[in-house]
PDB file of C-alpha atoms in Angstrom:
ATOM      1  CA  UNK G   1     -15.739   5.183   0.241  1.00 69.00           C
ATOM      2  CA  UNK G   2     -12.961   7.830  -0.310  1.00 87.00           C
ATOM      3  CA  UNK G   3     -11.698   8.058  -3.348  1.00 93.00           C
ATOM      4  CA  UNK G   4      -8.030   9.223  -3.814  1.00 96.00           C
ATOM      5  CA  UNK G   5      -6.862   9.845  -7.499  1.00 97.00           C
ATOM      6  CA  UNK G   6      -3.912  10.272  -9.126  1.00 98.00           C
ATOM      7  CA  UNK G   7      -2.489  12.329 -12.474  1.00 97.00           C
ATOM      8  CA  UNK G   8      -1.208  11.142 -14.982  1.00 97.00           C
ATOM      9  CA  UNK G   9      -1.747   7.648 -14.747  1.00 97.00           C
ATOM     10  CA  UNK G  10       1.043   7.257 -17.055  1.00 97.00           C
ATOM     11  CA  UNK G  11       4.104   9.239 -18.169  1.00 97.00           C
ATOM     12  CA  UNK G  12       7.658   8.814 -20.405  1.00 97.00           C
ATOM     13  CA  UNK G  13      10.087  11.303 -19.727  1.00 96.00           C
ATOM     14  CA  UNK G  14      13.848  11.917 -21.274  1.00 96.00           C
ATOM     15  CA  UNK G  15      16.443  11.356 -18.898  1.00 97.00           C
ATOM     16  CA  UNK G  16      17.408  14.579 -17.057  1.00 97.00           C
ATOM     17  CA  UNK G  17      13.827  16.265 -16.865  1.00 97.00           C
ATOM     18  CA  UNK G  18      11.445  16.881 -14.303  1.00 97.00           C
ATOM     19  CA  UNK G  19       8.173  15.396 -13.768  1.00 97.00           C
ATOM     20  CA  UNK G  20       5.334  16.347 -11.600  1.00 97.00           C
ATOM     21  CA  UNK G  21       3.081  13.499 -10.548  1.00 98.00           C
ATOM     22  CA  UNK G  22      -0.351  14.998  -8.575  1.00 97.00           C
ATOM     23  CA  UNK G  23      -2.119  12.947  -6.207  1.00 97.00           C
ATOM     24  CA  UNK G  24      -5.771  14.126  -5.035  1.00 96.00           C
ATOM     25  CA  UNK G  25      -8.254  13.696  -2.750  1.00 94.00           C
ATOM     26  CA  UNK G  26     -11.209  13.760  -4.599  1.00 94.00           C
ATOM     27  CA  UNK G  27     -14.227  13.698  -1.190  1.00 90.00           C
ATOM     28  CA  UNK G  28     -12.336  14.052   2.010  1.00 90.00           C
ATOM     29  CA  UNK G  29      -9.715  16.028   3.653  1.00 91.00           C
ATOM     30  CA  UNK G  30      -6.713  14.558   3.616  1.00 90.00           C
ATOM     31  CA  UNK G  31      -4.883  15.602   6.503  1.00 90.00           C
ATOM     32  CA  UNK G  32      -1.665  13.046   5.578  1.00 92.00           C
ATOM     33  CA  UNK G  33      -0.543  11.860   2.526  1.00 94.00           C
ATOM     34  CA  UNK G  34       2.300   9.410   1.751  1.00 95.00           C
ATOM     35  CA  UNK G  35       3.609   8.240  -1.183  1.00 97.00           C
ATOM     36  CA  UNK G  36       5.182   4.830  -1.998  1.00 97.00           C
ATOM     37  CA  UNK G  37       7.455   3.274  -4.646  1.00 97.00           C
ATOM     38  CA  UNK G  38       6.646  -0.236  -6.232  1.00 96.00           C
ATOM     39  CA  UNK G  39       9.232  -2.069  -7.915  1.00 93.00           C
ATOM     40  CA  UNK G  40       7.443  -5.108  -9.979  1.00 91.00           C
ATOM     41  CA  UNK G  41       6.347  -8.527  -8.178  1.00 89.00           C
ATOM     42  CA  UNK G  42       7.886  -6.501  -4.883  1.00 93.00           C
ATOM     43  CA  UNK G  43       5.762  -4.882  -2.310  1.00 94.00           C
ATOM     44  CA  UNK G  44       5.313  -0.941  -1.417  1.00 94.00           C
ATOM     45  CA  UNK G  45       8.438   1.079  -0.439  1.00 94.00           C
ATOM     46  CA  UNK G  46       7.271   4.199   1.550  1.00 94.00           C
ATOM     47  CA  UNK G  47       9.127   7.088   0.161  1.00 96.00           C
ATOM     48  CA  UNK G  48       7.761   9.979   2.504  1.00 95.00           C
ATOM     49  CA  UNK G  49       5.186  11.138   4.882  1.00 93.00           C
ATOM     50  CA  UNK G  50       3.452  14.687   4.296  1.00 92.00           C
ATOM     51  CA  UNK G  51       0.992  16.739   6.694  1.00 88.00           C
ATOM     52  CA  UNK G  52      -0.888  19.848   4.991  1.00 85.00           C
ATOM     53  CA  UNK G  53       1.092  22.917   5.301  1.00 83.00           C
ATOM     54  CA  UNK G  54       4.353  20.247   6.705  1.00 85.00           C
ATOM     55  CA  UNK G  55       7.774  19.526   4.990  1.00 88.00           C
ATOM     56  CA  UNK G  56       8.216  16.006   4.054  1.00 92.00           C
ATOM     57  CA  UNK G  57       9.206  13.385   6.167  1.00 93.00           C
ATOM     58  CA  UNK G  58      11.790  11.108   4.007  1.00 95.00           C
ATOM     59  CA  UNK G  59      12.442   7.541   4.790  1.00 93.00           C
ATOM     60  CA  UNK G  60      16.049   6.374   5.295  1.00 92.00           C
ATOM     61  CA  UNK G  61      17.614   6.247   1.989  1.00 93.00           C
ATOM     62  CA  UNK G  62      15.233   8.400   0.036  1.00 95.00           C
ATOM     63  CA  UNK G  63      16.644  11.600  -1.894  1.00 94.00           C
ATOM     64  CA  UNK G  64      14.606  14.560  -0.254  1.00 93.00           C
ATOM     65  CA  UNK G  65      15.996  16.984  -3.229  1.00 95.00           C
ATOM     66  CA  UNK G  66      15.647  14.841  -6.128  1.00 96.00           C
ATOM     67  CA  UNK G  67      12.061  13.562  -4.714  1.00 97.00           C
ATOM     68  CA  UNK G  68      10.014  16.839  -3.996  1.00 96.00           C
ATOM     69  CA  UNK G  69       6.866  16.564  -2.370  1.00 95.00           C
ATOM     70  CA  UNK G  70       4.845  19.123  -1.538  1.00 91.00           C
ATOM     71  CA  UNK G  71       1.154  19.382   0.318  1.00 90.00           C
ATOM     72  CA  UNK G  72       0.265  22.324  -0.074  1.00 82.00           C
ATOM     73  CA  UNK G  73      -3.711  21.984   0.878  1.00 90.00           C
ATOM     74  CA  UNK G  74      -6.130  19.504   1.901  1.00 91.00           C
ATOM     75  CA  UNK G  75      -6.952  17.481  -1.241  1.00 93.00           C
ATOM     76  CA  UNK G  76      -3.358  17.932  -3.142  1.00 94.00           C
ATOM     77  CA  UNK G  77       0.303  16.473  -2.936  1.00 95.00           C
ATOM     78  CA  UNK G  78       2.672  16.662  -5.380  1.00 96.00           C
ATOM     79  CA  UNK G  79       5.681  14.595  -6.021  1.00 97.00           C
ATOM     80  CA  UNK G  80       8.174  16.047  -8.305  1.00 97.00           C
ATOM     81  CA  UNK G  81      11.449  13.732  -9.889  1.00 97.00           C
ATOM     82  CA  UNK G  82      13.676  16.429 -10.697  1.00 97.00           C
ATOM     83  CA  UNK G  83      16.265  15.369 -13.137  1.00 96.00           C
ATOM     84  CA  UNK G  84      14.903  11.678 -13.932  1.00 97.00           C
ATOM     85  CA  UNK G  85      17.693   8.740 -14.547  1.00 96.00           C
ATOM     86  CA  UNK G  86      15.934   5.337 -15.645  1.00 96.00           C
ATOM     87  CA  UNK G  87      16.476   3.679 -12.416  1.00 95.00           C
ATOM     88  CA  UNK G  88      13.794   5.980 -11.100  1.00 96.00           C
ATOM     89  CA  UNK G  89      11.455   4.452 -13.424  1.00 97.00           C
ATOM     90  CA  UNK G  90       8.914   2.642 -11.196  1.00 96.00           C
ATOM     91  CA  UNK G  91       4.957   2.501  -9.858  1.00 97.00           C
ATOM     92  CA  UNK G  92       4.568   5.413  -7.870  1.00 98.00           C
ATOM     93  CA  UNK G  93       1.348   5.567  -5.572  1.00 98.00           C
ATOM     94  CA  UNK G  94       0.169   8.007  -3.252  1.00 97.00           C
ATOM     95  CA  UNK G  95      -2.441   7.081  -0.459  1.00 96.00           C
ATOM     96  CA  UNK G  96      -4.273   9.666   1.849  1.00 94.00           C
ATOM     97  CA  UNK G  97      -5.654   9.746   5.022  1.00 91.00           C
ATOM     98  CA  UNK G  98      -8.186  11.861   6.966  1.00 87.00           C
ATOM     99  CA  UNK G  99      -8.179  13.883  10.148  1.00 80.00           C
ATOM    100  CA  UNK G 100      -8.643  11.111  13.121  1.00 75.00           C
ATOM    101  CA  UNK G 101      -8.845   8.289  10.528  1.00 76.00           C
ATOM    102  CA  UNK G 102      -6.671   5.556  10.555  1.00 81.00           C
ATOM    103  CA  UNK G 103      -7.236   3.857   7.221  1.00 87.00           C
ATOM    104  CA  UNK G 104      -5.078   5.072   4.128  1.00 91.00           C
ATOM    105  CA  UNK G 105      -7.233   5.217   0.449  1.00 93.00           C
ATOM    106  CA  UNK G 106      -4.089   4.456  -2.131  1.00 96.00           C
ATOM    107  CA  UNK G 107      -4.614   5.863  -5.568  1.00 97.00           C
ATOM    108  CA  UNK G 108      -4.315   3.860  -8.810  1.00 97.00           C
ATOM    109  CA  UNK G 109      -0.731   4.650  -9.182  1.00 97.00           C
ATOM    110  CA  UNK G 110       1.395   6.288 -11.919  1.00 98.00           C
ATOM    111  CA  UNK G 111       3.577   4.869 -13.935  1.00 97.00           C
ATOM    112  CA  UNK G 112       7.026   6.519 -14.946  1.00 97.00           C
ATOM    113  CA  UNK G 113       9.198   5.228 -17.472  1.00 97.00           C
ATOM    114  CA  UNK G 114      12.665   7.315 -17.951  1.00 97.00           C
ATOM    115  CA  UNK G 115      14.144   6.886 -21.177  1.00 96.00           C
TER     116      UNK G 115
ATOM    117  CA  UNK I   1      14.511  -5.297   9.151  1.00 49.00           C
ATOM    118  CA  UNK I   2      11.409  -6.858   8.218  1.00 57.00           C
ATOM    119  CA  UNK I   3       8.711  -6.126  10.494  1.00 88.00           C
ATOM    120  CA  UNK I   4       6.128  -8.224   8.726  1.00 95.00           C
ATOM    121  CA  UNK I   5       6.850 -11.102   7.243  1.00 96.00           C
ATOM    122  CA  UNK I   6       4.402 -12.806   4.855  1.00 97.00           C
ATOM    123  CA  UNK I   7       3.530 -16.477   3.386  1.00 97.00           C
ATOM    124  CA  UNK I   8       3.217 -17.647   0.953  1.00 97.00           C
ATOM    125  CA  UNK I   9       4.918 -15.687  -2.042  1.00 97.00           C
ATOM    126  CA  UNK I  10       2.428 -17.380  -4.426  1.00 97.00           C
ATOM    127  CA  UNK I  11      -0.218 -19.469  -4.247  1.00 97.00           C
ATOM    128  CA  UNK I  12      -2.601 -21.298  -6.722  1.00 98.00           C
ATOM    129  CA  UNK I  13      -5.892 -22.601  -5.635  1.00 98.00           C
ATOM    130  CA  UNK I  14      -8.799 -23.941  -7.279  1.00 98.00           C
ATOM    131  CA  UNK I  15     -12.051 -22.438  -7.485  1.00 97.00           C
ATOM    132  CA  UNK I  16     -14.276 -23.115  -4.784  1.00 97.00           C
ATOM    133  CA  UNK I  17     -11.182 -23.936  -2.600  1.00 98.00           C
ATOM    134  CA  UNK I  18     -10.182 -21.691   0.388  1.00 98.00           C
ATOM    135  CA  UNK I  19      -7.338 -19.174   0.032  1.00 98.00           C
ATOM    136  CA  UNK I  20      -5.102 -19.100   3.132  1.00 98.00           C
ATOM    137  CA  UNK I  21      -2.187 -15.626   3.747  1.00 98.00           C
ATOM    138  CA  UNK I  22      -0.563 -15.774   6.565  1.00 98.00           C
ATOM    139  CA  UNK I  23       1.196 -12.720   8.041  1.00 98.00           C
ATOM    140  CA  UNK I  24       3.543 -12.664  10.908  1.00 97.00           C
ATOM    141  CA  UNK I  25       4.520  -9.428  12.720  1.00 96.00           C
ATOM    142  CA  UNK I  26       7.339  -8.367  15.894  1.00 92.00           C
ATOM    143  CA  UNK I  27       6.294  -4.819  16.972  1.00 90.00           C
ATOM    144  CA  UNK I  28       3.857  -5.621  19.993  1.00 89.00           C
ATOM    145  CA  UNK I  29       3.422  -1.527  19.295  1.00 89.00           C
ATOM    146  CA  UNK I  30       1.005  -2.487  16.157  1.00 91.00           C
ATOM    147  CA  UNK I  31      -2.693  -2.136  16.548  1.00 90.00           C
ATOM    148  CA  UNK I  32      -4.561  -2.184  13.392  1.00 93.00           C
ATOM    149  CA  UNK I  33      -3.899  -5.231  10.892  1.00 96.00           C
ATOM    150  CA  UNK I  34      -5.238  -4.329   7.083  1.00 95.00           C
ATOM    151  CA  UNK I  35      -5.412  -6.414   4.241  1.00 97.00           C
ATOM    152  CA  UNK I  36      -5.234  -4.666   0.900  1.00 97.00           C
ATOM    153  CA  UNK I  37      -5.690  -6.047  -2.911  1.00 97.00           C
ATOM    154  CA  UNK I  38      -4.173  -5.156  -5.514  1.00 97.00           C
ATOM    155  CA  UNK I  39      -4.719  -5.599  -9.675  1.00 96.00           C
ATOM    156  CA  UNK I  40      -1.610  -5.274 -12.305  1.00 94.00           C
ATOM    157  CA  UNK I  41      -1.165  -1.440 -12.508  1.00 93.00           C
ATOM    158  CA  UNK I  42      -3.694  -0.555 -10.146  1.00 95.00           C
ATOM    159  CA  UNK I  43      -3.216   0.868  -6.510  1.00 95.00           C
ATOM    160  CA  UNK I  44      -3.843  -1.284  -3.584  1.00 96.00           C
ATOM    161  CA  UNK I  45      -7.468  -1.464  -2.410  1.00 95.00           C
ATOM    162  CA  UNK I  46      -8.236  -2.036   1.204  1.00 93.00           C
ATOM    163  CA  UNK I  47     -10.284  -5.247   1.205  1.00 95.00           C
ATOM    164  CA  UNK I  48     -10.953  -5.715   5.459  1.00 95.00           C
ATOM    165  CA  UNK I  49      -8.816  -5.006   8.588  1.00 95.00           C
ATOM    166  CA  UNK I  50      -8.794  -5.584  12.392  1.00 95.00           C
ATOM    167  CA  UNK I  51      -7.740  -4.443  15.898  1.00 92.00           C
ATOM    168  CA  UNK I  52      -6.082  -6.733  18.308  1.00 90.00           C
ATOM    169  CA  UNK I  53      -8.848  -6.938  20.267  1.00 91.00           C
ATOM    170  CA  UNK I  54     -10.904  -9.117  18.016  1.00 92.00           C
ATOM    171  CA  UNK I  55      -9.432 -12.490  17.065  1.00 94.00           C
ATOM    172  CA  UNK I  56     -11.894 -12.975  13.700  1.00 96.00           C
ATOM    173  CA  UNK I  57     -13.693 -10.597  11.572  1.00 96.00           C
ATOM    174  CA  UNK I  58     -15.842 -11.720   8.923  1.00 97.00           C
ATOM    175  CA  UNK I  59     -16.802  -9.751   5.673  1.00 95.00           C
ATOM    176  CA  UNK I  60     -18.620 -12.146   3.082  1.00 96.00           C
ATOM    177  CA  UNK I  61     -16.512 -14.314   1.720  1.00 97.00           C
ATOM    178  CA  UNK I  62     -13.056 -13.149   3.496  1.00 97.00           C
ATOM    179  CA  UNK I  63     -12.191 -13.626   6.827  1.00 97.00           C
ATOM    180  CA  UNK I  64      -9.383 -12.230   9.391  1.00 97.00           C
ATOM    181  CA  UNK I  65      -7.982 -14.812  11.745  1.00 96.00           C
ATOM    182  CA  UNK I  66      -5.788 -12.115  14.615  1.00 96.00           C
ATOM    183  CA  UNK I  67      -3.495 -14.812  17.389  1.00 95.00           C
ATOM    184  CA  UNK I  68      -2.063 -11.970  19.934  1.00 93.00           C
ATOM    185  CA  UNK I  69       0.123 -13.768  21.528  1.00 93.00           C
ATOM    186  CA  UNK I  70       1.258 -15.625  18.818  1.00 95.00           C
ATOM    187  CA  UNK I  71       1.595 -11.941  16.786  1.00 95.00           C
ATOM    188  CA  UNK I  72       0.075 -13.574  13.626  1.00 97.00           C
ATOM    189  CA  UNK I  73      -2.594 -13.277  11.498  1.00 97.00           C
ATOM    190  CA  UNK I  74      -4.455 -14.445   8.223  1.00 98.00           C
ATOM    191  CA  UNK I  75      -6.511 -13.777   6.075  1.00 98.00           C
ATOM    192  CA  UNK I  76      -8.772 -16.680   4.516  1.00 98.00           C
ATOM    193  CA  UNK I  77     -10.443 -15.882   1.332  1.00 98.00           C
ATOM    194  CA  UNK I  78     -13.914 -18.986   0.511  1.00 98.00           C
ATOM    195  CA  UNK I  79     -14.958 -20.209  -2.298  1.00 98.00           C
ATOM    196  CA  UNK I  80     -12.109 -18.793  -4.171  1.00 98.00           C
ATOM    197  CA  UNK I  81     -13.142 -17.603  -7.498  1.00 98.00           C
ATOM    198  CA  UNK I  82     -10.751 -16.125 -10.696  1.00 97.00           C
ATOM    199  CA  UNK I  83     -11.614 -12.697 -10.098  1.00 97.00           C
ATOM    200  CA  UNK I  84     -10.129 -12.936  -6.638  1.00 98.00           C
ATOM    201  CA  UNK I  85      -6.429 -13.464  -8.982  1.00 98.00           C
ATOM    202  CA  UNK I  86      -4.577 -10.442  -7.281  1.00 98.00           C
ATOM    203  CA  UNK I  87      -1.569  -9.656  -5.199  1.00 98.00           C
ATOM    204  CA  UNK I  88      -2.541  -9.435  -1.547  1.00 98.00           C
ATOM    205  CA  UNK I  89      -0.635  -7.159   0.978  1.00 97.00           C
ATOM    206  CA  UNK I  90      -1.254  -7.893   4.668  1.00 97.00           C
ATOM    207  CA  UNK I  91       0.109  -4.322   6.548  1.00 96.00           C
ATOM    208  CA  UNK I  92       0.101  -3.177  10.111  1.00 95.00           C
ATOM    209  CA  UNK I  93       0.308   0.126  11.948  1.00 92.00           C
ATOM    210  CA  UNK I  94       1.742   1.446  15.412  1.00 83.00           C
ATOM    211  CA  UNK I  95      -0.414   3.811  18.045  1.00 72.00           C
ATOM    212  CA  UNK I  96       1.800   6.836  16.425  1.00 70.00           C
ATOM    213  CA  UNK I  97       0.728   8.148  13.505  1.00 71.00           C
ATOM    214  CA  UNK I  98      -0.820   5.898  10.384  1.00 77.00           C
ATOM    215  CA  UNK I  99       2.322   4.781   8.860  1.00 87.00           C
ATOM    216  CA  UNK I 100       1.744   0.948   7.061  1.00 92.00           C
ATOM    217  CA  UNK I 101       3.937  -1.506   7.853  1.00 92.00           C
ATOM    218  CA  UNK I 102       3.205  -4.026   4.622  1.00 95.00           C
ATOM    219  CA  UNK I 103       4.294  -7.384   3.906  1.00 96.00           C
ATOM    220  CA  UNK I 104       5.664  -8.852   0.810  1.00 95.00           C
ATOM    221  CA  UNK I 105       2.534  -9.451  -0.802  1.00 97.00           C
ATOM    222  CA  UNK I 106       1.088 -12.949  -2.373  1.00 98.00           C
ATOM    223  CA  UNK I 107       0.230 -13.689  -5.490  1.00 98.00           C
ATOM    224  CA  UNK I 108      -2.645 -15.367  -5.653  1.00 98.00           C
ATOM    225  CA  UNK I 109      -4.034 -17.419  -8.636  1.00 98.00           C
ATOM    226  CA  UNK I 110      -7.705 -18.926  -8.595  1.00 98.00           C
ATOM    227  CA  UNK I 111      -7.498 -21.718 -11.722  1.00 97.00           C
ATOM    228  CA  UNK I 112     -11.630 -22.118 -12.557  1.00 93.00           C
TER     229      UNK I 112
END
């Protein structure tokens, strides 16, 4: 099956820095990519909507310049917190999805804590 | 708005027993129904789906149940067992584009 990773898996940041959270995928092209926010015990909050070579689509509510996502090529999206507060601490997951394929393959997640 | 609403929030079942989701939906627009699983700390994992057009689909031991014109569907999980303990998402997506639609999960506990 595909296989969509995610890096890091993990990450503590001070509040008021940037981090960079880098979703892959690893054995397809992944023509879309979208990235979610989890909240425990609650169920996935769709953040934004990228197409290779595309700006962003942002849902209602979402901050497109503190939330920076970028798709640059075929197997990589980035999503960038720029100036982290603790109430963006949360499960962030990316899933992918191929050209003509209607199934998204969700990566393991990353965890953010902002301290 | 909610566009798909699902039931129950939790549910504990006995191993052996059947595990019953049900998932409710309002945009007649949706036409592919997925179910995904999902671990503590782990991303959601797409466990079996369906298109309107087929009211059951069968993959071992878990089973989509798709009413049309009632706009529901379930998903029905045999001969429950512990490792099935996970938080089950029931999602759906329009004819435009592959945005998800999810519902708001069930927590599922199999007691052996």
């Amino acid at each position: 099956g595909a296989v969509v990773s995610q890096h890091p898996s993990r990450v503590i940041c001070k509040s008021g820095t940037s981090v960079k959270i880098e979703c892959r995928s690893l054995d397809f092209q992944a023509t879309t990519m979208f990235w979610y926010r989890q909240f425990p015990k609650k169920s996935l909050m769709l953040m934004a909507t990228s197409n290779e070579g595309s700006k962003a689509t942002y849902e209602q509510g979402v901050e497109k310049d503190k939330f920076l996502i970028n798709h640059a090529s075929l197997t990589l999206s980035t999503l960038t917190v720029t100036s982290a507060h603790p109430e963006d601490s949360s499960f962030y997951i990316c899933s992918a999805s191929g050209t003509g394929g209607i199934e998204q393959y969700f990566g393991p997640g990353t965890r953010l804590t902002v301290t | 708005q909610q566009q798909v609403k699902q039931s129950p929030q939790s549910l504990i079942v006995q191993k052996g027993g059947i595990s019953i989701i049900n998932c409710a939906y309002e945009n007649t627009a949706f036409d592919y129904f997925p179910w995904y699983q999902q671990f503590p700390g782990k991303g959601p994992a797409l466990l079996i789906a369906i298109r309107p057009d087929v009211s059951e689909k069968k993959e071992g031991r878990f089973t989509i149940s798709f009413n049309k014109s009632a706009k529901q569907f379930s998903l029905h999980i045999m001969d429950s067992q512990p490792g099935d303990s996970a938080t089950y998402f029931c999602a759906a997506k329009g004819n435009a584009g592959n945005m998800l639609t999810f519902g708001g999960g069930t927590r599922l506990m199999v007691k052996p």
